[in-house]
Amino acid sequence: MSIEVEIAGVFRSYFDGEENVRAEGETVGECLKYLSEKYPSTKKMFIDDDGNLRKRFEVFLNGKSTYHTGRETPVNKGDKIELVYIISGG
């Protein structure tokens, strides 16, 4: 299933400058894996070596955080994923 992914300005250089791209998958994790294969420079950016979403990112599905359900969060036709970089420090 094709899902729209909104790309934050900080990431657009990794996605050929695009603000929105399409990803294929049945879950958030499958969509992110698809993006890492289509845009190889993102391969280690979002997913770690164990297949988990890196902690420096937040993924929203239709404006709601997927923090608790993570990469297993199912997606449906018409859904929109947003990738947000978490800035931390002290």
C-alpha atoms as an extended CHARMM CRD file, in Angstrom:
* protein
*
        90  EXT
         1         1  MET       CA              0.0000000000        0.0000000000        0.0000000000  PROA      1               0.0000000000
         2         2  SER       CA              1.3150000000        3.4530000000       -0.9000000000  PROA      2               0.0000000000
         3         3  ILE       CA              1.5480000000        5.9560000000        1.9650000000  PROA      3               0.0000000000
         4         4  GLU       CA              2.4660000000        9.6480000000        1.8320000000  PROA      4               0.0000000000
         5         5  VAL       CA              5.4960000000       10.6370000000        3.9140000000  PROA      5               0.0000000000
         6         6  GLU       CA              6.0810000000       14.2870000000        4.7780000000  PROA      6               0.0000000000
         7         7  ILE       CA              9.7760000000       15.1010000000        4.8900000000  PROA      7               0.0000000000
         8         8  ALA       CA             10.9240000000       17.7960000000        7.3320000000  PROA      8               0.0000000000
         9         9  GLY       CA             13.2220000000       20.4380000000        5.8860000000  PROA      9               0.0000000000
        10        10  VAL       CA             16.2530000000       19.0920000000        7.7480000000  PROA      10              0.0000000000
        11        11  PHE       CA             15.9160000000       15.7280000000        5.9110000000  PROA      11              0.0000000000
        12        12  ARG       CA             15.0290000000       16.8790000000        2.4010000000  PROA      12              0.0000000000
        13        13  SER       CA             18.5800000000       16.7340000000        1.0820000000  PROA      13              0.0000000000
        14        14  TYR       CA             18.4400000000       12.9520000000        1.6750000000  PROA      14              0.0000000000
        15        15  PHE       CA             15.2300000000       12.7280000000       -0.3710000000  PROA      15              0.0000000000
        16        16  ASP       CA             16.3140000000       14.6570000000       -3.4790000000  PROA      16              0.0000000000
        17        17  GLY       CA             14.8840000000       17.8630000000       -2.0110000000  PROA      17              0.0000000000
        18        18  GLU       CA             11.3290000000       16.4910000000       -1.9400000000  PROA      18              0.0000000000
        19        19  GLU       CA              8.8310000000       17.7180000000        0.6660000000  PROA      19              0.0000000000
        20        20  ASN       CA              6.6150000000       14.6420000000        0.2530000000  PROA      20              0.0000000000
        21        21  VAL       CA              7.4650000000       11.1500000000       -0.9840000000  PROA      21              0.0000000000
        22        22  ARG       CA              5.5430000000        7.8730000000       -1.2620000000  PROA      22              0.0000000000
        23        23  ALA       CA              6.4190000000        4.7270000000        0.6620000000  PROA      23              0.0000000000
        24        24  GLU       CA              5.1020000000        1.1860000000        0.3820000000  PROA      24              0.0000000000
        25        25  GLY       CA              4.2540000000       -1.0100000000        3.3490000000  PROA      25              0.0000000000
        26        26  GLU       CA              1.6390000000       -2.3210000000        5.7440000000  PROA      26              0.0000000000
        27        27  THR       CA              3.3120000000       -0.8750000000        8.8770000000  PROA      27              0.0000000000
        28        28  VAL       CA              5.3540000000        2.1970000000        9.7860000000  PROA      28              0.0000000000
        29        29  GLY       CA              8.4590000000        0.0010000000        9.9400000000  PROA      29              0.0000000000
        30        30  GLU       CA              7.8970000000       -1.4180000000        6.4550000000  PROA      30              0.0000000000
        31        31  CYS       CA              7.4210000000        2.0980000000        5.0850000000  PROA      31              0.0000000000
        32        32  LEU       CA             10.6770000000        3.2920000000        6.6770000000  PROA      32              0.0000000000
        33        33  LYS       CA             12.4850000000        0.2220000000        5.3320000000  PROA      33              0.0000000000
        34        34  TYR       CA             11.1060000000        0.9860000000        1.8720000000  PROA      34              0.0000000000
        35        35  LEU       CA             12.4200000000        4.5600000000        2.1270000000  PROA      35              0.0000000000
        36        36  SER       CA             15.8600000000        3.3350000000        3.1940000000  PROA      36              0.0000000000
        37        37  GLU       CA             16.0060000000        1.1210000000        0.0960000000  PROA      37              0.0000000000
        38        38  LYS       CA             14.7230000000        3.7960000000       -2.2810000000  PROA      38              0.0000000000
        39        39  TYR       CA             16.9750000000        6.4960000000       -0.7610000000  PROA      39              0.0000000000
        40        40  PRO       CA             20.1420000000        4.6050000000        0.2800000000  PROA      40              0.0000000000
        41        41  SER       CA             21.6870000000        7.6210000000        2.0450000000  PROA      41              0.0000000000
        42        42  THR       CA             18.9640000000        7.2160000000        4.7100000000  PROA      42              0.0000000000
        43        43  LYS       CA             19.6960000000        3.5210000000        5.3230000000  PROA      43              0.0000000000
        44        44  LYS       CA             21.1910000000        3.9420000000        8.8240000000  PROA      44              0.0000000000
        45        45  MET       CA             19.4320000000        7.2180000000        9.6020000000  PROA      45              0.0000000000
        46        46  PHE       CA             16.0550000000        5.9890000000       10.8900000000  PROA      46              0.0000000000
        47        47  ILE       CA             16.5650000000        2.2940000000       11.6950000000  PROA      47              0.0000000000
        48        48  ASP       CA             19.3580000000        0.7970000000       13.8170000000  PROA      48              0.0000000000
        49        49  ASP       CA             21.1830000000       -2.4800000000       13.1530000000  PROA      49              0.0000000000
        50        50  ASP       CA             18.5380000000       -4.3880000000       15.1560000000  PROA      50              0.0000000000
        51        51  GLY       CA             15.7110000000       -3.0280000000       12.9940000000  PROA      51              0.0000000000
        52        52  ASN       CA             14.4030000000       -0.6300000000       15.6450000000  PROA      52              0.0000000000
        53        53  LEU       CA             13.5460000000        3.0080000000       15.0990000000  PROA      53              0.0000000000
        54        54  ARG       CA             16.3890000000        5.2080000000       16.3130000000  PROA      54              0.0000000000
        55        55  LYS       CA             15.5330000000        7.1150000000       19.4790000000  PROA      55              0.0000000000
        56        56  ARG       CA             16.4120000000       10.5170000000       18.0090000000  PROA      56              0.0000000000
        57        57  PHE       CA             13.3260000000       10.4420000000       15.7860000000  PROA      57              0.0000000000
        58        58  GLU       CA              9.6340000000       10.6330000000       16.3960000000  PROA      58              0.0000000000
        59        59  VAL       CA              7.2410000000        9.2260000000       13.8320000000  PROA      59              0.0000000000
        60        60  PHE       CA              3.7090000000       10.5600000000       13.6000000000  PROA      60              0.0000000000
        61        61  LEU       CA              0.9080000000        8.8180000000       11.7690000000  PROA      61              0.0000000000
        62        62  ASN       CA             -1.9270000000       11.1560000000       10.8530000000  PROA      62              0.0000000000
        63        63  GLY       CA             -0.6520000000       13.6200000000       13.4580000000  PROA      63              0.0000000000
        64        64  LYS       CA             -0.4590000000       11.0840000000       16.3150000000  PROA      64              0.0000000000
        65        65  SER       CA              2.7440000000        9.7660000000       17.8320000000  PROA      65              0.0000000000
        66        66  THR       CA              3.6590000000        6.1480000000       17.1710000000  PROA      66              0.0000000000
        67        67  TYR       CA              5.9790000000        6.1350000000       20.2040000000  PROA      67              0.0000000000
        68        68  HSD       CA              4.1880000000        3.2990000000       22.0180000000  PROA      68              0.0000000000
        69        69  THR       CA              3.4470000000        1.0900000000       19.0180000000  PROA      69              0.0000000000
        70        70  GLY       CA              6.6400000000        1.8980000000       17.0620000000  PROA      70              0.0000000000
        71        71  ARG       CA              7.4560000000        0.2620000000       13.7760000000  PROA      71              0.0000000000
        72        72  GLU       CA              4.6210000000       -2.2690000000       14.1320000000  PROA      72              0.0000000000
        73        73  THR       CA              2.0110000000        0.5020000000       13.8490000000  PROA      73              0.0000000000
        74        74  PRO       CA             -0.2790000000       -0.4700000000       10.9520000000  PROA      74              0.0000000000
        75        75  VAL       CA             -0.8820000000        1.9940000000        8.1130000000  PROA      75              0.0000000000
        76        76  ASN       CA             -3.9320000000        2.3210000000        5.8980000000  PROA      76              0.0000000000
        77        77  LYS       CA             -4.6730000000        3.8330000000        2.5200000000  PROA      77              0.0000000000
        78        78  GLY       CA             -4.7650000000        7.6240000000        2.8260000000  PROA      78              0.0000000000
        79        79  ASP       CA             -2.5450000000        7.7480000000        5.9230000000  PROA      79              0.0000000000
        80        80  LYS       CA              0.3010000000       10.2230000000        6.2360000000  PROA      80              0.0000000000
        81        81  ILE       CA              3.5990000000        9.6530000000        8.0600000000  PROA      81              0.0000000000
        82        82  GLU       CA              5.6500000000       12.5600000000        9.3810000000  PROA      82              0.0000000000
        83        83  LEU       CA              9.2660000000       12.1710000000       10.4880000000  PROA      83              0.0000000000
        84        84  VAL       CA             10.4250000000       14.5470000000       13.2280000000  PROA      84              0.0000000000
        85        85  TYR       CA             13.9830000000       14.9180000000       14.5200000000  PROA      85              0.0000000000
        86        86  ILE       CA             14.0920000000       15.1690000000       18.3120000000  PROA      86              0.0000000000
        87        87  ILE       CA             16.5020000000       17.7890000000       19.5850000000  PROA      87              0.0000000000
        88        88  SER       CA             17.7620000000       17.0950000000       23.0880000000  PROA      88              0.0000000000
        89        89  GLY       CA             20.3260000000       18.5500000000       25.3510000000  PROA      89              0.0000000000
        90        90  GLY       CA             20.7290000000       20.3610000000       28.5800000000  PROA      90              0.0000000000
